[in-house]
mmCIF file with all atom_site columns, C-alpha atoms in Angstrom:
data_model
loop_
_atom_site.group_PDB
_atom_site.id
_atom_site.type_symbol
_atom_site.label_atom_id
_atom_site.label_alt_id
_atom_site.label_comp_id
_atom_site.label_asym_id
_atom_site.label_entity_id
_atom_site.label_seq_id
_atom_site.pdbx_PDB_ins_code
_atom_site.Cartn_x
_atom_site.Cartn_y
_atom_site.Cartn_z
_atom_site.occupancy
_atom_site.B_iso_or_equiv
_atom_site.pdbx_formal_charge
_atom_site.auth_seq_id
_atom_site.auth_comp_id
_atom_site.auth_asym_id
_atom_site.auth_atom_id
_atom_site.pdbx_PDB_model_num
ATOM 1   C CA . PRO A 1 1   ? -0.085  0.356  0.203  1.00 41.00 ? 1   PRO A CA 1
ATOM 2   C CA . GLU A 1 2   ? 1.031   3.700  -0.504 1.00 44.00 ? 2   GLU A CA 1
ATOM 3   C CA . PHE A 1 3   ? 1.145   5.242  2.822  1.00 46.00 ? 3   PHE A CA 1
ATOM 4   C CA . LEU A 1 4   ? 1.188   8.721  3.269  1.00 45.00 ? 4   LEU A CA 1
ATOM 5   C CA . TRP A 1 5   ? 1.487   11.595 5.990  1.00 43.00 ? 5   TRP A CA 1
ATOM 6   C CA . PRO A 1 6   ? -1.431  12.377 7.773  1.00 46.00 ? 6   PRO A CA 1
ATOM 7   C CA . TYR A 1 7   ? -2.425  15.444 5.209  1.00 44.00 ? 7   TYR A CA 1
ATOM 8   C CA . ARG A 1 8   ? -2.951  13.898 2.136  1.00 44.00 ? 8   ARG A CA 1
ATOM 9   C CA . ASN A 1 9   ? 0.122   14.977 0.474  1.00 49.00 ? 9   ASN A CA 1
ATOM 10  C CA . PRO A 1 10  ? 0.951   13.478 -2.626 1.00 47.00 ? 10  PRO A CA 1
ATOM 11  C CA . SER A 1 11  ? 4.679   14.367 -3.376 1.00 51.00 ? 11  SER A CA 1
ATOM 12  C CA . LEU A 1 12  ? 6.211   12.645 -0.217 1.00 49.00 ? 12  LEU A CA 1
ATOM 13  C CA . SER A 1 13  ? 8.366   9.099  -0.461 1.00 52.00 ? 13  SER A CA 1
ATOM 14  C CA . TRP A 1 14  ? 7.972   5.894  1.669  1.00 46.00 ? 14  TRP A CA 1
ATOM 15  C CA . GLU A 1 15  ? 11.618  6.338  2.044  1.00 51.00 ? 15  GLU A CA 1
ATOM 16  C CA . SER A 1 16  ? 10.830  10.630 2.968  1.00 50.00 ? 16  SER A CA 1
ATOM 17  C CA . LEU A 1 17  ? 7.399   9.879  4.708  1.00 47.00 ? 17  LEU A CA 1
ATOM 18  C CA . LYS A 1 18  ? 9.694   6.939  7.232  1.00 47.00 ? 18  LYS A CA 1
ATOM 19  C CA . GLU A 1 19  ? 12.553  9.393  8.127  1.00 46.00 ? 19  GLU A CA 1
ATOM 20  C CA . GLN A 1 20  ? 9.955   12.402 8.459  1.00 44.00 ? 20  GLN A CA 1
ATOM 21  C CA . PHE A 1 21  ? 7.873   9.839  10.540 1.00 42.00 ? 21  PHE A CA 1
ATOM 22  C CA . TYR A 1 22  ? 11.132  9.201  12.929 1.00 41.00 ? 22  TYR A CA 1
ATOM 23  C CA . GLN A 1 23  ? 11.088  12.869 13.687 1.00 40.00 ? 23  GLN A CA 1
ATOM 24  C CA . ASP A 1 24  ? 7.565   14.481 14.006 1.00 43.00 ? 24  ASP A CA 1
ATOM 25  C CA . MET A 1 25  ? 6.708   11.714 16.241 1.00 43.00 ? 25  MET A CA 1
ATOM 26  C CA . GLU A 1 26  ? 3.114   11.471 14.554 1.00 53.00 ? 26  GLU A CA 1
ATOM 27  C CA . GLU A 1 27  ? 1.079   8.190  15.463 1.00 65.00 ? 27  GLU A CA 1
ATOM 28  C CA . TYR A 1 28  ? -0.618  7.229  11.843 1.00 73.00 ? 28  TYR A CA 1
ATOM 29  C CA . TYR A 1 29  ? -0.364  6.174  8.820  1.00 73.00 ? 29  TYR A CA 1
ATOM 30  C CA . ILE A 1 30  ? -3.570  6.858  6.160  1.00 73.00 ? 30  ILE A CA 1
ATOM 31  C CA . ASP A 1 31  ? -3.376  3.705  3.022  1.00 75.00 ? 31  ASP A CA 1
ATOM 32  C CA . ILE A 1 32  ? -4.930  6.226  -0.056 1.00 72.00 ? 32  ILE A CA 1
ATOM 33  C CA . ASN A 1 33  ? -5.078  3.673  -2.053 1.00 74.00 ? 33  ASN A CA 1
ATOM 34  C CA . ASN A 1 34  ? -6.842  1.481  -0.173 1.00 78.00 ? 34  ASN A CA 1
ATOM 35  C CA . LYS A 1 35  ? -9.049  4.410  2.756  1.00 80.00 ? 35  LYS A CA 1
ATOM 36  C CA . LYS A 1 36  ? -7.701  1.983  5.299  1.00 80.00 ? 36  LYS A CA 1
ATOM 37  C CA . ILE A 1 37  ? -5.724  3.623  8.698  1.00 80.00 ? 37  ILE A CA 1
ATOM 38  C CA . TYR A 1 38  ? -2.884  2.099  10.270 1.00 78.00 ? 38  TYR A CA 1
ATOM 39  C CA . ARG A 1 39  ? -2.001  3.242  13.374 1.00 78.00 ? 39  ARG A CA 1
ATOM 40  C CA . TRP A 1 40  ? 2.118   3.287  14.520 1.00 69.00 ? 40  TRP A CA 1
ATOM 41  C CA . ASP A 1 41  ? 3.680   1.905  17.378 1.00 62.00 ? 41  ASP A CA 1
ATOM 42  C CA . SER A 1 42  ? 6.448   4.148  18.383 1.00 56.00 ? 42  SER A CA 1
ATOM 43  C CA . VAL A 1 43  ? 7.577   2.294  21.351 1.00 53.00 ? 43  VAL A CA 1
ATOM 44  C CA . THR A 1 44  ? 8.955   -0.359 19.270 1.00 51.00 ? 44  THR A CA 1
ATOM 45  C CA . HIS A 1 45  ? 9.710   0.375  15.675 1.00 49.00 ? 45  HIS A CA 1
ATOM 46  C CA . TYR A 1 46  ? 7.852   2.514  13.062 1.00 49.00 ? 46  TYR A CA 1
ATOM 47  C CA . SER A 1 47  ? 6.516   -0.829 10.748 1.00 52.00 ? 47  SER A CA 1
ATOM 48  C CA . ASP A 1 48  ? 4.866   -1.958 13.559 1.00 62.00 ? 48  ASP A CA 1
ATOM 49  C CA . THR A 1 49  ? 1.559   -1.339 12.214 1.00 71.00 ? 49  THR A CA 1
ATOM 50  C CA . THR A 1 50  ? -1.657  -1.602 13.629 1.00 78.00 ? 50  THR A CA 1
ATOM 51  C CA . LEU A 1 51  ? -4.582  -1.365 11.417 1.00 82.00 ? 51  LEU A CA 1
ATOM 52  C CA . MET A 1 52  ? -7.548  0.663  12.716 1.00 85.00 ? 52  MET A CA 1
ATOM 53  C CA . THR A 1 53  ? -10.621 -1.127 11.218 1.00 87.00 ? 53  THR A CA 1
ATOM 54  C CA . TRP A 1 54  ? -13.550 1.391  12.842 1.00 88.00 ? 54  TRP A CA 1
ATOM 55  C CA . VAL A 1 55  ? -12.390 4.765  11.801 1.00 90.00 ? 55  VAL A CA 1
ATOM 56  C CA . ASP A 1 56  ? -14.014 6.569  9.239  1.00 91.00 ? 56  ASP A CA 1
ATOM 57  C CA . TYR A 1 57  ? -11.343 7.331  6.898  1.00 86.00 ? 57  TYR A CA 1
ATOM 58  C CA . ASP A 1 58  ? -12.890 10.215 5.417  1.00 86.00 ? 58  ASP A CA 1
ATOM 59  C CA . THR A 1 59  ? -13.094 12.150 8.679  1.00 86.00 ? 59  THR A CA 1
ATOM 60  C CA . PHE A 1 60  ? -10.572 10.671 10.032 1.00 84.00 ? 60  PHE A CA 1
ATOM 61  C CA . THR A 1 61  ? -7.470  13.390 10.976 1.00 79.00 ? 61  THR A CA 1
ATOM 62  C CA . PRO A 1 62  ? -5.132  14.033 13.442 1.00 75.00 ? 62  PRO A CA 1
ATOM 63  C CA . VAL A 1 63  ? -5.672  16.579 16.221 1.00 78.00 ? 63  VAL A CA 1
ATOM 64  C CA . TRP A 1 64  ? -3.543  17.606 18.623 1.00 76.00 ? 64  TRP A CA 1
ATOM 65  C CA . GLY A 1 65  ? -0.490  15.244 20.920 1.00 71.00 ? 65  GLY A CA 1
ATOM 66  C CA . PHE A 1 66  ? -1.276  11.455 20.503 1.00 76.00 ? 66  PHE A CA 1
ATOM 67  C CA . TYR A 1 67  ? -4.921  12.738 19.631 1.00 82.00 ? 67  TYR A CA 1
ATOM 68  C CA . ALA A 1 68  ? -7.220  11.580 16.574 1.00 82.00 ? 68  ALA A CA 1
ATOM 69  C CA . ARG A 1 69  ? -10.628 12.171 15.706 1.00 86.00 ? 69  ARG A CA 1
ATOM 70  C CA . ASP A 1 70  ? -13.385 11.157 12.883 1.00 89.00 ? 70  ASP A CA 1
ATOM 71  C CA . LYS A 1 71  ? -16.837 11.890 12.739 1.00 93.00 ? 71  LYS A CA 1
ATOM 72  C CA . ASN A 1 72  ? -17.501 9.587  15.571 1.00 94.00 ? 72  ASN A CA 1
ATOM 73  C CA . TYR A 1 73  ? -15.299 9.792  17.793 1.00 94.00 ? 73  TYR A CA 1
ATOM 74  C CA . LEU A 1 74  ? -11.776 11.030 19.162 1.00 91.00 ? 74  LEU A CA 1
ATOM 75  C CA . TYR A 1 75  ? -8.386  8.662  19.590 1.00 88.00 ? 75  TYR A CA 1
ATOM 76  C CA . TYR A 1 76  ? -5.932  8.493  21.665 1.00 85.00 ? 76  TYR A CA 1
ATOM 77  C CA . ASN A 1 77  ? -2.761  6.179  20.588 1.00 79.00 ? 77  ASN A CA 1
ATOM 78  C CA . GLY A 1 78  ? -5.014  4.654  18.409 1.00 81.00 ? 78  GLY A CA 1
ATOM 79  C CA . LYS A 1 79  ? -7.536  3.562  20.740 1.00 85.00 ? 79  LYS A CA 1
ATOM 80  C CA . LYS A 1 80  ? -11.329 5.067  20.668 1.00 90.00 ? 80  LYS A CA 1
ATOM 81  C CA . THR A 1 81  ? -12.111 7.377  23.472 1.00 92.00 ? 81  THR A CA 1
ATOM 82  C CA . ASN A 1 82  ? -14.911 8.367  25.498 1.00 92.00 ? 82  ASN A CA 1
ATOM 83  C CA . PHE A 1 83  ? -15.100 11.911 24.667 1.00 94.00 ? 83  PHE A CA 1
ATOM 84  C CA . ASP A 1 84  ? -18.747 12.937 23.731 1.00 93.00 ? 84  ASP A CA 1
ATOM 85  C CA . LEU A 1 85  ? -18.012 14.913 20.489 1.00 92.00 ? 85  LEU A CA 1
ATOM 86  C CA . SER A 1 86  ? -20.595 16.836 20.369 1.00 92.00 ? 86  SER A CA 1
ATOM 87  C CA . LEU A 1 87  ? -19.684 18.871 24.052 1.00 93.00 ? 87  LEU A CA 1
ATOM 88  C CA . HIS A 1 88  ? -16.445 20.014 21.950 1.00 91.00 ? 88  HIS A CA 1
ATOM 89  C CA . PRO A 1 89  ? -13.473 18.476 23.740 1.00 92.00 ? 89  PRO A CA 1
ATOM 90  C CA . ARG A 1 90  ? -10.351 20.437 22.706 1.00 90.00 ? 90  ARG A CA 1
ATOM 91  C CA . LEU A 1 91  ? -6.506  21.244 24.290 1.00 88.00 ? 91  LEU A CA 1
ATOM 92  C CA . LEU A 1 92  ? -5.780  23.356 25.928 1.00 90.00 ? 92  LEU A CA 1
ATOM 93  C CA . GLY A 1 93  ? -1.817  22.032 26.791 1.00 88.00 ? 93  GLY A CA 1
ATOM 94  C CA . GLN A 1 94  ? -1.503  19.395 28.313 1.00 87.00 ? 94  GLN A CA 1
ATOM 95  C CA . PHE A 1 95  ? -5.762  19.223 30.038 1.00 92.00 ? 95  PHE A CA 1
ATOM 96  C CA . ILE A 1 96  ? -8.338  18.721 27.738 1.00 92.00 ? 96  ILE A CA 1
ATOM 97  C CA . ILE A 1 97  ? -11.434 20.751 28.176 1.00 94.00 ? 97  ILE A CA 1
ATOM 98  C CA . ASP A 1 98  ? -15.069 19.979 26.809 1.00 94.00 ? 98  ASP A CA 1
ATOM 99  C CA . ASP A 1 99  ? -18.313 22.220 27.348 1.00 95.00 ? 99  ASP A CA 1
ATOM 100 C CA . ARG A 1 100 ? -19.010 20.062 31.019 1.00 96.00 ? 100 ARG A CA 1
ATOM 101 C CA . ASN A 1 101 ? -15.397 19.241 32.107 1.00 97.00 ? 101 ASN A CA 1
ATOM 102 C CA . VAL A 1 102 ? -12.220 19.398 32.649 1.00 96.00 ? 102 VAL A CA 1
ATOM 103 C CA . TYR A 1 103 ? -9.210  16.097 31.769 1.00 94.00 ? 103 TYR A CA 1
ATOM 104 C CA . THR A 1 104 ? -6.337  15.472 32.089 1.00 91.00 ? 104 THR A CA 1
ATOM 105 C CA . GLU A 1 105 ? -4.341  15.069 28.629 1.00 84.00 ? 105 GLU A CA 1
ATOM 106 C CA . ASP A 1 106 ? -4.290  11.309 29.097 1.00 83.00 ? 106 ASP A CA 1
ATOM 107 C CA . GLY A 1 107 ? -8.155  11.775 29.977 1.00 88.00 ? 107 GLY A CA 1
ATOM 108 C CA . VAL A 1 108 ? -8.890  11.660 33.105 1.00 91.00 ? 108 VAL A CA 1
ATOM 109 C CA . LEU A 1 109 ? -11.321 13.283 34.728 1.00 93.00 ? 109 LEU A CA 1
ATOM 110 C CA . LEU A 1 110 ? -10.145 16.504 37.119 1.00 93.00 ? 110 LEU A CA 1
ATOM 111 C CA . THR A 1 111 ? -13.073 15.948 39.417 1.00 91.00 ? 111 THR A CA 1
ATOM 112 C CA . GLY A 1 112 ? -13.735 20.068 40.905 1.00 92.00 ? 112 GLY A CA 1
ATOM 113 C CA . ALA A 1 113 ? -12.165 21.304 37.990 1.00 95.00 ? 113 ALA A CA 1
ATOM 114 C CA . ASP A 1 114 ? -14.397 24.226 36.212 1.00 97.00 ? 114 ASP A CA 1
ATOM 115 C CA . PRO A 1 115 ? -13.925 24.510 32.433 1.00 97.00 ? 115 PRO A CA 1
ATOM 116 C CA . LYS A 1 116 ? -16.064 28.541 31.594 1.00 97.00 ? 116 LYS A CA 1
ATOM 117 C CA . SER A 1 117 ? -12.819 29.682 33.940 1.00 97.00 ? 117 SER A CA 1
ATOM 118 C CA . PHE A 1 118 ? -9.756  26.840 32.685 1.00 97.00 ? 118 PHE A CA 1
ATOM 119 C CA . GLN A 1 119 ? -6.680  28.990 31.448 1.00 96.00 ? 119 GLN A CA 1
ATOM 120 C CA . ASN A 1 120 ? -3.112  29.291 31.307 1.00 96.00 ? 120 ASN A CA 1
ATOM 121 C CA . ILE A 1 121 ? -1.013  31.090 33.636 1.00 96.00 ? 121 ILE A CA 1
ATOM 122 C CA . VAL A 1 122 ? 0.811   33.489 31.973 1.00 95.00 ? 122 VAL A CA 1
ATOM 123 C CA . ASP A 1 123 ? 4.206   33.340 33.228 1.00 93.00 ? 123 ASP A CA 1
ATOM 124 C CA . THR A 1 124 ? 5.002   37.144 34.152 1.00 90.00 ? 124 THR A CA 1
ATOM 125 C CA . ASN A 1 125 ? 8.708   37.549 33.364 1.00 85.00 ? 125 ASN A CA 1
ATOM 126 C CA . THR A 1 126 ? 8.636   36.110 30.033 1.00 86.00 ? 126 THR A CA 1
ATOM 127 C CA . ASN A 1 127 ? 5.391   37.110 28.956 1.00 89.00 ? 127 ASN A CA 1
ATOM 128 C CA . MET A 1 128 ? 4.308   33.541 27.767 1.00 91.00 ? 128 MET A CA 1
ATOM 129 C CA . GLY A 1 129 ? 2.218   30.223 28.910 1.00 91.00 ? 129 GLY A CA 1
ATOM 130 C CA . SER A 1 130 ? 3.517   28.721 32.009 1.00 93.00 ? 130 SER A CA 1
ATOM 131 C CA . SER A 1 131 ? 2.992   24.900 33.072 1.00 92.00 ? 131 SER A CA 1
ATOM 132 C CA . TYR A 1 132 ? 0.917   26.018 35.220 1.00 96.00 ? 132 TYR A CA 1
ATOM 133 C CA . TYR A 1 133 ? -2.857  26.494 34.934 1.00 96.00 ? 133 TYR A CA 1
ATOM 134 C CA . LYS A 1 134 ? -6.304  27.689 37.079 1.00 96.00 ? 134 LYS A CA 1
ATOM 135 C CA . ASP A 1 135 ? -9.704  28.022 37.755 1.00 96.00 ? 135 ASP A CA 1
ATOM 136 C CA . MET A 1 136 ? -12.222 30.681 39.362 1.00 95.00 ? 136 MET A CA 1
ATOM 137 C CA . THR A 1 137 ? -10.860 28.081 42.990 1.00 94.00 ? 137 THR A CA 1
ATOM 138 C CA . ASN A 1 138 ? -8.013  26.425 42.588 1.00 95.00 ? 138 ASN A CA 1
ATOM 139 C CA . VAL A 1 139 ? -4.233  25.690 40.165 1.00 96.00 ? 139 VAL A CA 1
ATOM 140 C CA . TYR A 1 140 ? -3.307  22.995 38.295 1.00 96.00 ? 140 TYR A CA 1
ATOM 141 C CA . ILE A 1 141 ? -0.225  21.485 36.458 1.00 93.00 ? 141 ILE A CA 1
ATOM 142 C CA . PRO A 1 142 ? 0.225   19.231 35.003 1.00 88.00 ? 142 PRO A CA 1
ATOM 143 C CA . TRP A 1 143 ? 0.842   15.380 36.264 1.00 82.00 ? 143 TRP A CA 1
ATOM 144 C CA . TRP A 1 144 ? 0.882   15.865 39.924 1.00 79.00 ? 144 TRP A CA 1
ATOM 145 C CA . THR A 1 145 ? -3.196  17.891 38.680 1.00 83.00 ? 145 THR A CA 1
ATOM 146 C CA . LEU A 1 146 ? -4.139  19.980 42.227 1.00 89.00 ? 146 LEU A CA 1
ATOM 147 C CA . LEU A 1 147 ? -2.087  22.560 44.386 1.00 90.00 ? 147 LEU A CA 1
ATOM 148 C CA . SER A 1 148 ? -5.422  23.465 46.901 1.00 88.00 ? 148 SER A CA 1
ATOM 149 C CA . TRP A 1 149 ? -2.820  25.245 49.303 1.00 90.00 ? 149 TRP A CA 1
ATOM 150 C CA . VAL A 1 150 ? -1.995  28.206 46.906 1.00 94.00 ? 150 VAL A CA 1
ATOM 151 C CA . ASP A 1 151 ? -3.310  31.350 47.611 1.00 96.00 ? 151 ASP A CA 1
ATOM 152 C CA . LEU A 1 152 ? -4.603  32.384 44.213 1.00 95.00 ? 152 LEU A CA 1
ATOM 153 C CA . GLU A 1 153 ? -5.438  35.479 44.200 1.00 95.00 ? 153 GLU A CA 1
ATOM 154 C CA . SER A 1 154 ? -1.473  36.813 44.920 1.00 96.00 ? 154 SER A CA 1
ATOM 155 C CA . PHE A 1 155 ? -0.264  33.346 42.960 1.00 97.00 ? 155 PHE A CA 1
ATOM 156 C CA . GLU A 1 156 ? 1.834   34.390 39.600 1.00 96.00 ? 156 GLU A CA 1
ATOM 157 C CA . VAL A 1 157 ? 4.759   32.023 37.782 1.00 95.00 ? 157 VAL A CA 1
ATOM 158 C CA . ILE A 1 158 ? 8.161   33.749 36.876 1.00 93.00 ? 158 ILE A CA 1
ATOM 159 C CA . GLY A 1 159 ? 10.843  31.117 34.345 1.00 89.00 ? 159 GLY A CA 1
ATOM 160 C CA . MET A 1 160 ? 10.716  27.937 35.913 1.00 89.00 ? 160 MET A CA 1
ATOM 161 C CA . TYR A 1 161 ? 9.108   29.249 39.955 1.00 93.00 ? 161 TYR A CA 1
ATOM 162 C CA . ALA A 1 162 ? 5.965   30.159 41.021 1.00 95.00 ? 162 ALA A CA 1
ATOM 163 C CA . LYS A 1 163 ? 5.218   32.229 44.099 1.00 96.00 ? 163 LYS A CA 1
ATOM 164 C CA . ASP A 1 164 ? 2.238   33.682 45.824 1.00 96.00 ? 164 ASP A CA 1
ATOM 165 C CA . LYS A 1 165 ? 2.477   35.215 49.579 1.00 96.00 ? 165 LYS A CA 1
ATOM 166 C CA . ASN A 1 166 ? 3.705   32.702 51.379 1.00 96.00 ? 166 ASN A CA 1
ATOM 167 C CA . HIS A 1 167 ? 5.610   30.444 49.423 1.00 96.00 ? 167 HIS A CA 1
ATOM 168 C CA . VAL A 1 168 ? 7.985   30.205 46.599 1.00 96.00 ? 168 VAL A CA 1
ATOM 169 C CA . TYR A 1 169 ? 6.772   26.555 44.319 1.00 96.00 ? 169 TYR A CA 1
ATOM 170 C CA . ILE A 1 170 ? 8.970   24.630 42.221 1.00 93.00 ? 170 ILE A CA 1
ATOM 171 C CA . PHE A 1 171 ? 6.001   22.242 40.463 1.00 89.00 ? 171 PHE A CA 1
ATOM 172 C CA . ASP A 1 172 ? 3.824   21.126 43.384 1.00 90.00 ? 172 ASP A CA 1
ATOM 173 C CA . ASN A 1 173 ? 7.369   21.668 45.766 1.00 92.00 ? 173 ASN A CA 1
ATOM 174 C CA . ILE A 1 174 ? 7.586   24.432 48.337 1.00 94.00 ? 174 ILE A CA 1
ATOM 175 C CA . ILE A 1 175 ? 11.081  25.833 48.427 1.00 94.00 ? 175 ILE A CA 1
ATOM 176 C CA . GLN A 1 176 ? 12.742  26.185 51.882 1.00 91.00 ? 176 GLN A CA 1
ATOM 177 C CA . TRP A 1 177 ? 13.644  29.198 53.628 1.00 93.00 ? 177 TRP A CA 1
ATOM 178 C CA . VAL A 1 178 ? 12.473  31.741 51.019 1.00 96.00 ? 178 VAL A CA 1
ATOM 179 C CA . ASP A 1 179 ? 11.518  35.419 51.309 1.00 97.00 ? 179 ASP A CA 1
ATOM 180 C CA . PRO A 1 180 ? 8.046   35.070 48.536 1.00 97.00 ? 180 PRO A CA 1
ATOM 181 C CA . ILE A 1 181 ? 7.899   39.269 48.390 1.00 96.00 ? 181 ILE A CA 1
ATOM 182 C CA . THR A 1 182 ? 11.332  39.893 47.856 1.00 96.00 ? 182 THR A CA 1
ATOM 183 C CA . PHE A 1 183 ? 12.121  36.679 45.746 1.00 96.00 ? 183 PHE A CA 1
ATOM 184 C CA . LYS A 1 184 ? 12.688  37.360 42.458 1.00 94.00 ? 184 LYS A CA 1
ATOM 185 C CA . LEU A 1 185 ? 15.367  35.737 38.728 1.00 92.00 ? 185 LEU A CA 1
ATOM 186 C CA . PHE A 1 186 ? 18.312  37.374 38.039 1.00 88.00 ? 186 PHE A CA 1
ATOM 187 C CA . ASP A 1 187 ? 17.389  37.334 34.853 1.00 80.00 ? 187 ASP A CA 1
ATOM 188 C CA . ASP A 1 188 ? 14.690  36.168 31.516 1.00 74.00 ? 188 ASP A CA 1
ATOM 189 C CA . SER A 1 189 ? 17.171  33.394 30.429 1.00 73.00 ? 189 SER A CA 1
ATOM 190 C CA . SER A 1 190 ? 19.029  32.468 34.117 1.00 79.00 ? 190 SER A CA 1
ATOM 191 C CA . SER A 1 191 ? 18.167  29.464 36.513 1.00 84.00 ? 191 SER A CA 1
ATOM 192 C CA . TYR A 1 192 ? 19.569  31.645 39.138 1.00 93.00 ? 192 TYR A CA 1
ATOM 193 C CA . ALA A 1 193 ? 17.545  33.651 41.526 1.00 94.00 ? 193 ALA A CA 1
ATOM 194 C CA . LYS A 1 194 ? 16.938  35.467 44.838 1.00 95.00 ? 194 LYS A CA 1
ATOM 195 C CA . ASP A 1 195 ? 15.702  36.861 47.099 1.00 96.00 ? 195 ASP A CA 1
ATOM 196 C CA . LYS A 1 196 ? 16.733  39.708 50.623 1.00 95.00 ? 196 LYS A CA 1
ATOM 197 C CA . ASP A 1 197 ? 18.725  37.147 51.956 1.00 94.00 ? 197 ASP A CA 1
ATOM 198 C CA . ASN A 1 198 ? 20.527  34.126 49.850 1.00 95.00 ? 198 ASN A CA 1
ATOM 199 C CA . ILE A 1 199 ? 20.719  32.865 46.206 1.00 96.00 ? 199 ILE A CA 1
ATOM 200 C CA . PHE A 1 200 ? 19.569  30.097 45.312 1.00 95.00 ? 200 PHE A CA 1
ATOM 201 C CA . ILE A 1 201 ? 19.499  27.870 41.733 1.00 93.00 ? 201 ILE A CA 1
ATOM 202 C CA . GLY A 1 202 ? 16.420  25.836 41.384 1.00 90.00 ? 202 GLY A CA 1
ATOM 203 C CA . SER A 1 203 ? 15.302  24.885 45.359 1.00 92.00 ? 203 SER A CA 1
ATOM 204 C CA . ARG A 1 204 ? 19.043  24.916 46.571 1.00 93.00 ? 204 ARG A CA 1
ATOM 205 C CA . ILE A 1 205 ? 20.663  27.571 48.387 1.00 95.00 ? 205 ILE A CA 1
ATOM 206 C CA . ILE A 1 206 ? 23.554  28.596 47.138 1.00 94.00 ? 206 ILE A CA 1
ATOM 207 C CA . THR A 1 207 ? 25.323  29.405 50.765 1.00 90.00 ? 207 THR A CA 1
ATOM 208 C CA . TRP A 1 208 ? 28.514  30.135 49.605 1.00 91.00 ? 208 TRP A CA 1
ATOM 209 C CA . ALA A 1 209 ? 27.500  32.688 47.072 1.00 94.00 ? 209 ALA A CA 1
ATOM 210 C CA . ASP A 1 210 ? 28.947  36.852 47.564 1.00 95.00 ? 210 ASP A CA 1
ATOM 211 C CA . MET A 1 211 ? 25.121  38.198 47.332 1.00 93.00 ? 211 MET A CA 1
ATOM 212 C CA . GLU A 1 212 ? 26.858  41.657 47.029 1.00 94.00 ? 212 GLU A CA 1
ATOM 213 C CA . THR A 1 213 ? 29.381  40.756 43.581 1.00 96.00 ? 213 THR A CA 1
ATOM 214 C CA . PHE A 1 214 ? 27.063  37.695 42.216 1.00 95.00 ? 214 PHE A CA 1
ATOM 215 C CA . GLU A 1 215 ? 27.014  37.757 38.397 1.00 93.00 ? 215 GLU A CA 1
ATOM 216 C CA . ILE A 1 216 ? 24.919  35.729 35.469 1.00 93.00 ? 216 ILE A CA 1
ATOM 217 C CA . ILE A 1 217 ? 27.509  34.491 32.959 1.00 91.00 ? 217 ILE A CA 1
ATOM 218 C CA . ASP A 1 218 ? 24.535  32.258 31.575 1.00 87.00 ? 218 ASP A CA 1
ATOM 219 C CA . MET A 1 219 ? 21.601  30.450 32.053 1.00 82.00 ? 219 MET A CA 1
ATOM 220 C CA . ASN A 1 220 ? 22.983  27.716 34.423 1.00 86.00 ? 220 ASN A CA 1
ATOM 221 C CA . LYS A 1 221 ? 27.511  29.918 34.941 1.00 92.00 ? 221 LYS A CA 1
ATOM 222 C CA . ALA A 1 222 ? 27.535  32.761 37.043 1.00 94.00 ? 222 ALA A CA 1
ATOM 223 C CA . LYS A 1 223 ? 30.116  34.095 39.614 1.00 95.00 ? 223 LYS A CA 1
ATOM 224 C CA . ASP A 1 224 ? 30.987  36.314 42.016 1.00 96.00 ? 224 ASP A CA 1
ATOM 225 C CA . LYS A 1 225 ? 34.356  36.775 43.831 1.00 96.00 ? 225 LYS A CA 1
ATOM 226 C CA . ASN A 1 226 ? 35.427  34.362 45.156 1.00 95.00 ? 226 ASN A CA 1
ATOM 227 C CA . HIS A 1 227 ? 34.114  31.955 42.827 1.00 96.00 ? 227 HIS A CA 1
ATOM 228 C CA . VAL A 1 228 ? 32.483  30.663 39.075 1.00 96.00 ? 228 VAL A CA 1
ATOM 229 C CA . TYR A 1 229 ? 29.635  28.735 39.251 1.00 95.00 ? 229 TYR A CA 1
ATOM 230 C CA . ASP A 1 230 ? 28.333  25.900 37.127 1.00 94.00 ? 230 ASP A CA 1
ATOM 231 C CA . ASN A 1 231 ? 25.077  24.382 37.947 1.00 91.00 ? 231 ASN A CA 1
ATOM 232 C CA . GLY A 1 232 ? 25.738  25.959 41.198 1.00 91.00 ? 232 GLY A CA 1
ATOM 233 C CA . LYS A 1 233 ? 28.699  24.100 42.035 1.00 92.00 ? 233 LYS A CA 1
ATOM 234 C CA . ILE A 1 234 ? 32.064  25.963 42.400 1.00 93.00 ? 234 ILE A CA 1
ATOM 235 C CA . VAL A 1 235 ? 34.192  24.943 39.068 1.00 94.00 ? 235 VAL A CA 1
ATOM 236 C CA . GLU A 1 236 ? 36.541  27.821 40.178 1.00 88.00 ? 236 GLU A CA 1
#
């Protein structure tokens, strides 16, 4: 059979498709001669494909991530899901929202989440999206889901960190011995941050760093009057 890219580009040969398939990790092959859809098993090898006998060929299309759909079903990794297409399921980052509920990316119901107010939290440092999401009552992150203890009104994302009036966070972990009011990044591209008393990389305090002369070299490197640091460790 002649397998083509899901967008049905007739200029692609089998060899070019195989190469592109490896690079982009798409999940499906389309046999346009016999009007059949195959799922690619990305865990084993590109040639390990399974015929999807239940799909509607004419309306089948990949949509996002490991999801695809036809006129009847939404599919995840080639398998039918229970999403009701009449409720307009759609992807928001690593969550799925329909008209009634919010789900994790693999389709697990996020109990209590409000789909109308659910949104990605913008990183105030870069003005871009972040790994944190919120609705009217809670903050969420993929994989660990609900952060019920944060102060929603004062919560903000800054680079790899987030903070509210009480704590500074990396994902769902509270960083100890940090003042959230004075906590800030050194710059947009750095892994280093500081508060009024200490310098941090990730959740670690660099206890030997000199606050007055500490400056950034690049994302992971920094220096003060005494040392050069790489990922927080002294290298010179």
